[in-house]
Amino acid sequence: MSGLQVQAEERAGTQPGGTGGSGSRLSVRPAILSVRGLTYGFSRAEPLFAGLDFDVREGEFVSFVMPSGMGKTTLFRLLAGLLAPQAGTIAVGEERAAAAEASRLGHIGYMPQRDSLLPWRTVLDNAALGLELRGTPKREARHRALELLPVFGLEGTERKHPHELSGGMRQRVSFLRATLGGGKLLLLDEPFSALDAMTRAGMQEWLLQIWERHRKTILFITHDVDEALLLSDRVLAASASPVSAFSEIAVDLPRPRDCGAVLEERFIRMKRELLRLLGRETRGSGGDRR
Amino acid sequence: MMRKASAALPAGTFILLIAALWEAGTMLLGIPHYIIPKLSDVFVSMWDNRQTLAGHFAVTLGEALLGLGLSVALGTLAAVWIEGSRLARKTLYPLIVASQTIPIIALSPIMVLWFGYEVWSKVAVVILFTFFPIAVNTADGFRSADPEIGDLMRAMGARKRDLFLKWKLPSALPGFFTGLKMAATISVGGATLGEWLGGESGLGMYTKRASNMLRAEAVFSGVLLLSLMGILLFLAARLAERAVLSGRFPGEQGR
Ligand SMILES: Nc1ncnc2c1ncn2[C@@H]1O[C@H](COP(=O)(O)OP(=O)(O)OP(=O)(O)O)[C@@H](O)[C@H]1O
Ligand SMILES: [Mg+2]
């Protein structure tokens, strides 16, 4: 743990502007995802998104917090290329013009809300699936997955099948699969919501460590305000449907962070602000209501 | 091995009990031997005719296996077609399901009309009986494939071929084996019926002829052997299922 921290601090120190808050450091990076005028709704239902704009910069950790049923999963399916916007564009990476949906398929790591592991495949073969689908020879794909198993806390489980794993382990396999399969952009749809509080706290710290080492761009969906603030550089929130703009909170807590950060005053201030944006007041938030 | 043996113990005991009741009942109640022969007499008759019976057994087994094999091929093809084509799903699938309201037995004489008294009419009757469970269970298996896994694979860049081989096909396997086990059991009945409609050999023909001659022991030995064949085919199908699925699906841990 402490070794990792030192490593991460050293790395941060060598970067230009690394001493500033994460927000200022990241603002100079190019956008890796740029969404313009996104409009989408299922037929015979209220539209979910109407003219939505937002950007995500390379290496950023961005959380989306919205009430249930407002379209978080749908947004990810749009980004991954599984659904086509009814209007607007989604551009990933260098491409100037937004390319067709099909061109995004296979270029974004996607971890769905349910772990969606293939029950008939072993842990190793599940993890290697993304590489395999992109044409990596099976042997090499397995080899690369095997190398990463210890990092994901899955050492020794390579021959097991998903039904033999705990919930947390299944989530990690699913996360490993997304990491190995996609490009620079990782979409994580409520990866920890099915876990109990203890396991979840452990997984959050673990995700922070992994991310601080690899610095992929992560888009993260959660219902949990603490989780969003603890993990992210920015939190995008919305509370009214259809979503035409996100309210944004830049999280300027220093990294590396751990679960203790939730007790800091700055954190609590941001949390109050985020809950206000979501239209939820906290009972503990004090005298201004009573 | 120990576990297998102990698992078979209750069933084995039960069979022995029935056998004992049969033997004792026929003796004590004085049931005429042409209604229910003594079990020991049935075995004696079986032993006396062992060579004839073995030949008939092989003939019927061959018909059942041939029909079953063709049903597996045709049924799987039909299921793949139903899965792959919207049109087939809307036309063929309901037709196959609706065809089950036709009493298959009533169709069987048509098979004799078309395929004559040779082995092929029996095989055709077996197919008539076994095609449905395999086609429908496999098609349902394809349809039961988790759409979220399909989406995930598409998001990871899967092509149509990948989706079929790595998602649809494995998802359909449990359904296919359910169909196969059902079909394996019914196939013996199909072959027997085919032989009743006209034939020179096979256990079905043997029992029918024995019945005409009121030789109860021979009828019962034929029936016992046909039951045995059904059980063996079922067990073989289950063995194949275990071999393919064991450990891969929850509830199929094998052993
Ligand atoms: N395939 C679909 N067809 C029609 N409506 C759908 C479909 N998928 C989702 N919806 C509807 O779209 C809305 C948004 O769904 P979505 O799954 O994106 O919500 P969510 O924000 O991810 O919710 P949760 O937090 O509960 O996961 C819901 O009202 C849902 O009923
Ligand atoms: Mg969702």
PDB file of C-alpha atoms in Angstrom, chain A residues 30-245:
ATOM      1  CA  PRO A  30      -6.943  16.890 -25.279  1.00  0.00           C
ATOM      2  CA  ALA A  31     -10.526  15.656 -25.192  1.00  0.00           C
ATOM      3  CA  ILE A  32     -10.747  11.925 -25.752  1.00  0.00           C
ATOM      4  CA  LEU A  33     -14.532  11.940 -25.894  1.00  0.00           C
ATOM      5  CA  SER A  34     -16.661  14.720 -27.166  1.00  0.00           C
ATOM      6  CA  VAL A  35     -20.433  14.594 -27.235  1.00  0.00           C
ATOM      7  CA  ARG A  36     -22.447  17.257 -29.025  1.00  0.00           C
ATOM      8  CA  GLY A  37     -26.196  17.718 -29.214  1.00  0.00           C
ATOM      9  CA  LEU A  38     -26.894  14.140 -28.162  1.00  0.00           C
ATOM     10  CA  THR A  39     -30.585  13.341 -28.391  1.00  0.00           C
ATOM     11  CA  TYR A  40     -32.094   9.987 -27.636  1.00  0.00           C
ATOM     12  CA  GLY A  41     -35.314   8.432 -26.407  1.00  0.00           C
ATOM     13  CA  PHE A  42     -36.886   5.017 -26.653  1.00  0.00           C
ATOM     14  CA  SER A  43     -39.969   4.793 -28.803  1.00  0.00           C
ATOM     15  CA  ARG A  44     -43.228   5.403 -26.940  1.00  0.00           C
ATOM     16  CA  ALA A  45     -41.343   6.918 -24.012  1.00  0.00           C
ATOM     17  CA  GLU A  46     -40.256  10.359 -22.896  1.00  0.00           C
ATOM     18  CA  PRO A  47     -36.898  11.403 -24.406  1.00  0.00           C
ATOM     19  CA  LEU A  48     -33.946  10.743 -22.109  1.00  0.00           C
ATOM     20  CA  PHE A  49     -31.414  13.151 -23.628  1.00  0.00           C
ATOM     21  CA  ALA A  50     -32.097  16.364 -25.529  1.00  0.00           C
ATOM     22  CA  GLY A  51     -29.194  18.268 -27.028  1.00  0.00           C
ATOM     23  CA  LEU A  52     -26.674  17.074 -24.453  1.00  0.00           C
ATOM     24  CA  ASP A  53     -23.056  18.330 -24.704  1.00  0.00           C
ATOM     25  CA  PHE A  54     -20.069  17.186 -22.695  1.00  0.00           C
ATOM     26  CA  ASP A  55     -16.366  16.367 -23.016  1.00  0.00           C
ATOM     27  CA  VAL A  56     -14.047  13.980 -21.280  1.00  0.00           C
ATOM     28  CA  ARG A  57     -10.307  14.580 -21.363  1.00  0.00           C
ATOM     29  CA  GLU A  58      -7.658  11.950 -21.706  1.00  0.00           C
ATOM     30  CA  GLY A  59      -6.713  10.273 -18.444  1.00  0.00           C
ATOM     31  CA  GLU A  60      -9.683  11.691 -16.607  1.00  0.00           C
ATOM     32  CA  PHE A  61     -11.899   9.843 -14.138  1.00  0.00           C
ATOM     33  CA  VAL A  62     -15.443  11.099 -14.586  1.00  0.00           C
ATOM     34  CA  SER A  63     -18.486   9.887 -12.667  1.00  0.00           C
ATOM     35  CA  PHE A  64     -22.098  10.178 -13.722  1.00  0.00           C
ATOM     36  CA  VAL A  65     -24.643  10.487 -10.947  1.00  0.00           C
ATOM     37  CA  MET A  66     -28.300  10.476 -11.880  1.00  0.00           C
ATOM     38  CA  PRO A  67     -31.399   8.980 -10.288  1.00  0.00           C
ATOM     39  CA  SER A  68     -32.394   5.500 -11.374  1.00  0.00           C
ATOM     40  CA  GLY A  69     -34.122   5.150 -14.732  1.00  0.00           C
ATOM     41  CA  MET A  70     -32.880   8.453 -16.126  1.00  0.00           C
ATOM     42  CA  GLY A  71     -30.711   6.856 -18.755  1.00  0.00           C
ATOM     43  CA  LYS A  72     -27.206   6.285 -17.397  1.00  0.00           C
ATOM     44  CA  THR A  73     -26.941   2.818 -18.879  1.00  0.00           C
ATOM     45  CA  THR A  74     -28.514   4.074 -22.090  1.00  0.00           C
ATOM     46  CA  LEU A  75     -25.866   6.808 -22.284  1.00  0.00           C
ATOM     47  CA  PHE A  76     -23.119   4.190 -22.023  1.00  0.00           C
ATOM     48  CA  ARG A  77     -24.758   2.049 -24.672  1.00  0.00           C
ATOM     49  CA  LEU A  78     -24.781   5.101 -26.928  1.00  0.00           C
ATOM     50  CA  LEU A  79     -21.128   5.816 -26.203  1.00  0.00           C
ATOM     51  CA  ALA A  80     -20.118   2.201 -26.814  1.00  0.00           C
ATOM     52  CA  GLY A  81     -21.826   2.248 -30.215  1.00  0.00           C
ATOM     53  CA  LEU A  82     -24.588  -0.212 -29.311  1.00  0.00           C
ATOM     54  CA  LEU A  83     -27.273   2.409 -29.898  1.00  0.00           C
ATOM     55  CA  ALA A  84     -27.354   5.191 -32.480  1.00  0.00           C
ATOM     56  CA  PRO A  85     -28.179   8.738 -31.374  1.00  0.00           C
ATOM     57  CA  GLN A  86     -31.347  10.202 -32.865  1.00  0.00           C
ATOM     58  CA  ALA A  87     -29.479  13.479 -33.256  1.00  0.00           C
ATOM     59  CA  GLY A  88     -26.057  14.781 -32.361  1.00  0.00           C
ATOM     60  CA  THR A  89     -22.581  13.323 -32.521  1.00  0.00           C
ATOM     61  CA  ILE A  90     -20.256  11.247 -30.379  1.00  0.00           C
ATOM     62  CA  ALA A  91     -16.561  11.558 -31.255  1.00  0.00           C
ATOM     63  CA  VAL A  92     -13.914   9.369 -29.659  1.00  0.00           C
ATOM     64  CA  GLY A  93     -10.174   9.983 -29.765  1.00  0.00           C
ATOM     65  CA  GLU A  94      -8.524  11.704 -32.671  1.00  0.00           C
ATOM     66  CA  GLU A  95     -11.421  11.491 -35.067  1.00  0.00           C
ATOM     67  CA  ARG A  96     -12.628  14.964 -35.925  1.00  0.00           C
ATOM     68  CA  ALA A  97     -15.876  14.071 -37.504  1.00  0.00           C
ATOM     69  CA  ALA A  98     -18.021  11.772 -35.473  1.00  0.00           C
ATOM     70  CA  ALA A  99     -17.752   8.400 -37.105  1.00  0.00           C
ATOM     71  CA  ALA A 100     -20.487   5.853 -37.444  1.00  0.00           C
ATOM     72  CA  GLU A 101     -21.517   3.742 -34.456  1.00  0.00           C
ATOM     73  CA  ALA A 102     -19.919   0.680 -35.951  1.00  0.00           C
ATOM     74  CA  SER A 103     -16.497   2.274 -35.778  1.00  0.00           C
ATOM     75  CA  ARG A 104     -16.743   2.587 -32.007  1.00  0.00           C
ATOM     76  CA  LEU A 105     -17.667  -1.048 -31.528  1.00  0.00           C
ATOM     77  CA  GLY A 106     -14.560  -2.817 -30.357  1.00  0.00           C
ATOM     78  CA  HIS A 107     -12.705   0.345 -29.375  1.00  0.00           C
ATOM     79  CA  ILE A 108     -14.183   1.083 -25.983  1.00  0.00           C
ATOM     80  CA  GLY A 109     -13.889  -1.078 -22.903  1.00  0.00           C
ATOM     81  CA  TYR A 110     -17.362  -1.669 -21.501  1.00  0.00           C
ATOM     82  CA  MET A 111     -18.195  -3.177 -18.143  1.00  0.00           C
ATOM     83  CA  PRO A 112     -21.956  -3.661 -18.021  1.00  0.00           C
ATOM     84  CA  GLN A 113     -24.137  -3.214 -14.959  1.00  0.00           C
ATOM     85  CA  ARG A 114     -24.546  -6.942 -14.423  1.00  0.00           C
ATOM     86  CA  ASP A 115     -21.188  -8.634 -14.752  1.00  0.00           C
ATOM     87  CA  SER A 116     -22.390 -10.592 -17.819  1.00  0.00           C
ATOM     88  CA  LEU A 117     -19.637 -13.166 -17.612  1.00  0.00           C
ATOM     89  CA  LEU A 118     -19.961 -16.109 -19.962  1.00  0.00           C
ATOM     90  CA  PRO A 119     -20.937 -18.971 -17.636  1.00  0.00           C
ATOM     91  CA  TRP A 120     -19.356 -21.623 -19.837  1.00  0.00           C
ATOM     92  CA  ARG A 121     -15.951 -19.963 -19.938  1.00  0.00           C
ATOM     93  CA  THR A 122     -13.255 -20.053 -17.296  1.00  0.00           C
ATOM     94  CA  VAL A 123     -12.040 -16.883 -15.599  1.00  0.00           C
ATOM     95  CA  LEU A 124      -9.072 -16.794 -17.927  1.00  0.00           C
ATOM     96  CA  ASP A 125     -11.132 -17.255 -21.084  1.00  0.00           C
ATOM     97  CA  ASN A 126     -13.645 -14.662 -19.924  1.00  0.00           C
ATOM     98  CA  ALA A 127     -10.872 -12.175 -19.323  1.00  0.00           C
ATOM     99  CA  ALA A 128      -9.304 -12.896 -22.699  1.00  0.00           C
ATOM    100  CA  LEU A 129     -12.579 -12.562 -24.618  1.00  0.00           C
ATOM    101  CA  GLY A 130     -12.056  -8.988 -25.725  1.00  0.00           C
ATOM    102  CA  LEU A 131      -8.603  -9.663 -27.119  1.00  0.00           C
ATOM    103  CA  GLU A 132      -9.866 -12.787 -28.810  1.00  0.00           C
ATOM    104  CA  LEU A 133     -12.687 -10.881 -30.505  1.00  0.00           C
ATOM    105  CA  ARG A 134     -10.243  -8.331 -31.807  1.00  0.00           C
ATOM    106  CA  GLY A 135      -8.251 -11.031 -33.525  1.00  0.00           C
ATOM    107  CA  THR A 136      -5.463 -11.753 -31.031  1.00  0.00           C
ATOM    108  CA  PRO A 137      -4.539 -15.451 -31.244  1.00  0.00           C
ATOM    109  CA  LYS A 138      -6.157 -17.365 -28.406  1.00  0.00           C
ATOM    110  CA  ARG A 139      -2.858 -18.396 -26.859  1.00  0.00           C
ATOM    111  CA  GLU A 140      -1.480 -14.915 -26.699  1.00  0.00           C
ATOM    112  CA  ALA A 141      -4.777 -13.517 -25.432  1.00  0.00           C
ATOM    113  CA  ARG A 142      -4.756 -16.054 -22.586  1.00  0.00           C
ATOM    114  CA  HIS A 143      -1.158 -15.303 -21.829  1.00  0.00           C
ATOM    115  CA  ARG A 144      -1.812 -11.607 -21.497  1.00  0.00           C
ATOM    116  CA  ALA A 145      -4.869 -12.190 -19.326  1.00  0.00           C
ATOM    117  CA  LEU A 146      -2.916 -14.570 -17.115  1.00  0.00           C
ATOM    118  CA  GLU A 147      -0.234 -11.975 -16.536  1.00  0.00           C
ATOM    119  CA  LEU A 148      -2.799  -9.512 -15.251  1.00  0.00           C
ATOM    120  CA  LEU A 149      -4.704 -11.875 -12.942  1.00  0.00           C
ATOM    121  CA  PRO A 150      -2.578 -11.104  -9.852  1.00  0.00           C
ATOM    122  CA  VAL A 151      -3.013  -7.353 -10.341  1.00  0.00           C
ATOM    123  CA  PHE A 152      -6.755  -7.897 -10.280  1.00  0.00           C
ATOM    124  CA  GLY A 153      -6.626 -10.094  -7.211  1.00  0.00           C
ATOM    125  CA  LEU A 154      -7.566 -13.166  -9.185  1.00  0.00           C
ATOM    126  CA  GLU A 155      -4.438 -15.242  -8.861  1.00  0.00           C
ATOM    127  CA  GLY A 156      -5.150 -18.948  -8.927  1.00  0.00           C
ATOM    128  CA  THR A 157      -8.719 -18.606 -10.181  1.00  0.00           C
ATOM    129  CA  GLU A 158      -7.909 -18.933 -13.880  1.00  0.00           C
ATOM    130  CA  ARG A 159      -9.515 -22.351 -14.247  1.00  0.00           C
ATOM    131  CA  LYS A 160     -12.631 -21.567 -12.248  1.00  0.00           C
ATOM    132  CA  HIS A 161     -15.994 -20.850 -13.797  1.00  0.00           C
ATOM    133  CA  PRO A 162     -17.949 -17.710 -12.900  1.00  0.00           C
ATOM    134  CA  HIS A 163     -20.493 -19.511 -10.717  1.00  0.00           C
ATOM    135  CA  GLU A 164     -17.650 -20.580  -8.444  1.00  0.00           C
ATOM    136  CA  LEU A 165     -16.612 -16.987  -7.710  1.00  0.00           C
ATOM    137  CA  SER A 166     -17.779 -14.447  -5.157  1.00  0.00           C
ATOM    138  CA  GLY A 167     -19.592 -11.317  -6.292  1.00  0.00           C
ATOM    139  CA  GLY A 168     -16.508  -9.150  -5.858  1.00  0.00           C
ATOM    140  CA  MET A 169     -14.362 -11.571  -7.827  1.00  0.00           C
ATOM    141  CA  ARG A 170     -16.877 -11.670 -10.650  1.00  0.00           C
ATOM    142  CA  GLN A 171     -16.811  -7.884 -10.828  1.00  0.00           C
ATOM    143  CA  ARG A 172     -13.046  -7.949 -11.026  1.00  0.00           C
ATOM    144  CA  VAL A 173     -13.095 -10.478 -13.861  1.00  0.00           C
ATOM    145  CA  SER A 174     -15.576  -8.289 -15.690  1.00  0.00           C
ATOM    146  CA  PHE A 175     -13.354  -5.275 -15.076  1.00  0.00           C
ATOM    147  CA  LEU A 176     -10.280  -7.104 -16.289  1.00  0.00           C
ATOM    148  CA  ARG A 177     -12.137  -8.152 -19.427  1.00  0.00           C
ATOM    149  CA  ALA A 178     -13.123  -4.529 -20.098  1.00  0.00           C
ATOM    150  CA  THR A 179      -9.573  -3.336 -19.473  1.00  0.00           C
ATOM    151  CA  LEU A 180      -8.036  -5.887 -21.812  1.00  0.00           C
ATOM    152  CA  GLY A 181     -10.684  -5.617 -24.485  1.00  0.00           C
ATOM    153  CA  GLY A 182     -11.078  -1.958 -25.114  1.00  0.00           C
ATOM    154  CA  GLY A 183      -9.068   1.029 -26.189  1.00  0.00           C
ATOM    155  CA  LYS A 184      -8.192   3.948 -23.971  1.00  0.00           C
ATOM    156  CA  LEU A 185     -11.720   4.602 -22.821  1.00  0.00           C
ATOM    157  CA  LEU A 186     -13.289   2.473 -20.094  1.00  0.00           C
ATOM    158  CA  LEU A 187     -16.996   2.594 -19.326  1.00  0.00           C
ATOM    159  CA  LEU A 188     -17.917   1.157 -15.920  1.00  0.00           C
ATOM    160  CA  ASP A 189     -21.629   0.846 -15.222  1.00  0.00           C
ATOM    161  CA  GLU A 190     -22.242   0.671 -11.470  1.00  0.00           C
ATOM    162  CA  PRO A 191     -19.474  -1.858 -10.986  1.00  0.00           C
ATOM    163  CA  PHE A 192     -19.815  -2.021  -7.217  1.00  0.00           C
ATOM    164  CA  SER A 193     -23.516  -1.529  -6.609  1.00  0.00           C
ATOM    165  CA  ALA A 194     -24.172  -5.230  -6.085  1.00  0.00           C
ATOM    166  CA  LEU A 195     -21.516  -5.560  -3.391  1.00  0.00           C
ATOM    167  CA  ASP A 196     -21.847  -5.240   0.365  1.00  0.00           C
ATOM    168  CA  ALA A 197     -20.397  -2.135   2.025  1.00  0.00           C
ATOM    169  CA  MET A 198     -17.189  -3.821   3.231  1.00  0.00           C
ATOM    170  CA  THR A 199     -16.305  -5.398  -0.087  1.00  0.00           C
ATOM    171  CA  ARG A 200     -17.246  -2.216  -1.864  1.00  0.00           C
ATOM    172  CA  ALA A 201     -14.872  -0.054   0.185  1.00  0.00           C
ATOM    173  CA  GLY A 202     -12.067  -2.491  -0.566  1.00  0.00           C
ATOM    174  CA  MET A 203     -12.884  -2.486  -4.267  1.00  0.00           C
ATOM    175  CA  GLN A 204     -12.946   1.323  -4.370  1.00  0.00           C
ATOM    176  CA  GLU A 205      -9.473   1.577  -2.881  1.00  0.00           C
ATOM    177  CA  TRP A 206      -8.286  -1.134  -5.205  1.00  0.00           C
ATOM    178  CA  LEU A 207      -9.748   0.642  -8.255  1.00  0.00           C
ATOM    179  CA  LEU A 208      -8.034   3.869  -7.185  1.00  0.00           C
ATOM    180  CA  GLN A 209      -4.691   2.071  -6.989  1.00  0.00           C
ATOM    181  CA  ILE A 210      -5.095   0.408 -10.369  1.00  0.00           C
ATOM    182  CA  TRP A 211      -6.223   3.613 -11.985  1.00  0.00           C
ATOM    183  CA  GLU A 212      -3.466   5.722 -10.475  1.00  0.00           C
ATOM    184  CA  ARG A 213      -0.997   3.279 -11.973  1.00  0.00           C
ATOM    185  CA  HIS A 214      -2.512   2.867 -15.425  1.00  0.00           C
ATOM    186  CA  ARG A 215      -4.351   6.159 -15.947  1.00  0.00           C
ATOM    187  CA  LYS A 216      -6.844   4.997 -18.493  1.00  0.00           C
ATOM    188  CA  THR A 217      -9.745   7.323 -19.074  1.00  0.00           C
ATOM    189  CA  ILE A 218     -12.616   6.051 -16.958  1.00  0.00           C
ATOM    190  CA  LEU A 219     -16.293   6.914 -17.166  1.00  0.00           C
ATOM    191  CA  PHE A 220     -18.041   5.630 -14.086  1.00  0.00           C
ATOM    192  CA  ILE A 221     -21.718   5.317 -13.242  1.00  0.00           C
ATOM    193  CA  THR A 222     -22.841   5.189  -9.650  1.00  0.00           C
ATOM    194  CA  HIS A 223     -25.786   5.918  -7.398  1.00  0.00           C
ATOM    195  CA  ASP A 224     -23.451   6.513  -4.506  1.00  0.00           C
ATOM    196  CA  VAL A 225     -22.464  10.139  -3.970  1.00  0.00           C
ATOM    197  CA  ASP A 226     -19.524   9.272  -1.681  1.00  0.00           C
ATOM    198  CA  GLU A 227     -18.186   6.813  -4.205  1.00  0.00           C
ATOM    199  CA  ALA A 228     -18.417   9.360  -7.022  1.00  0.00           C
ATOM    200  CA  LEU A 229     -16.528  12.038  -5.077  1.00  0.00           C
ATOM    201  CA  LEU A 230     -13.941   9.677  -3.710  1.00  0.00           C
ATOM    202  CA  LEU A 231     -12.944   8.289  -7.086  1.00  0.00           C
ATOM    203  CA  SER A 232     -13.419  11.071  -9.614  1.00  0.00           C
ATOM    204  CA  ASP A 233     -11.744  14.122 -11.033  1.00  0.00           C
ATOM    205  CA  ARG A 234     -15.156  15.399 -12.041  1.00  0.00           C
ATOM    206  CA  VAL A 235     -18.696  14.400 -11.206  1.00  0.00           C
ATOM    207  CA  LEU A 236     -21.447  15.033 -13.750  1.00  0.00           C
ATOM    208  CA  ALA A 237     -24.924  15.099 -12.289  1.00  0.00           C
ATOM    209  CA  ALA A 238     -28.441  15.575 -13.557  1.00  0.00           C
ATOM    210  CA  SER A 239     -31.797  15.299 -11.862  1.00  0.00           C
ATOM    211  CA  ALA A 240     -34.419  16.342 -14.408  1.00  0.00           C
ATOM    212  CA  SER A 241     -35.459  14.433 -17.509  1.00  0.00           C
ATOM    213  CA  PRO A 242     -34.728  14.899 -20.379  1.00  0.00           C
ATOM    214  CA  VAL A 243     -31.082  15.676 -19.685  1.00  0.00           C
ATOM    215  CA  SER A 244     -29.847  18.566 -21.799  1.00  0.00           C
ATOM    216  CA  ALA A 245     -26.822  19.523 -19.677  1.00  0.00           C
TER     217      ALA A 245
END
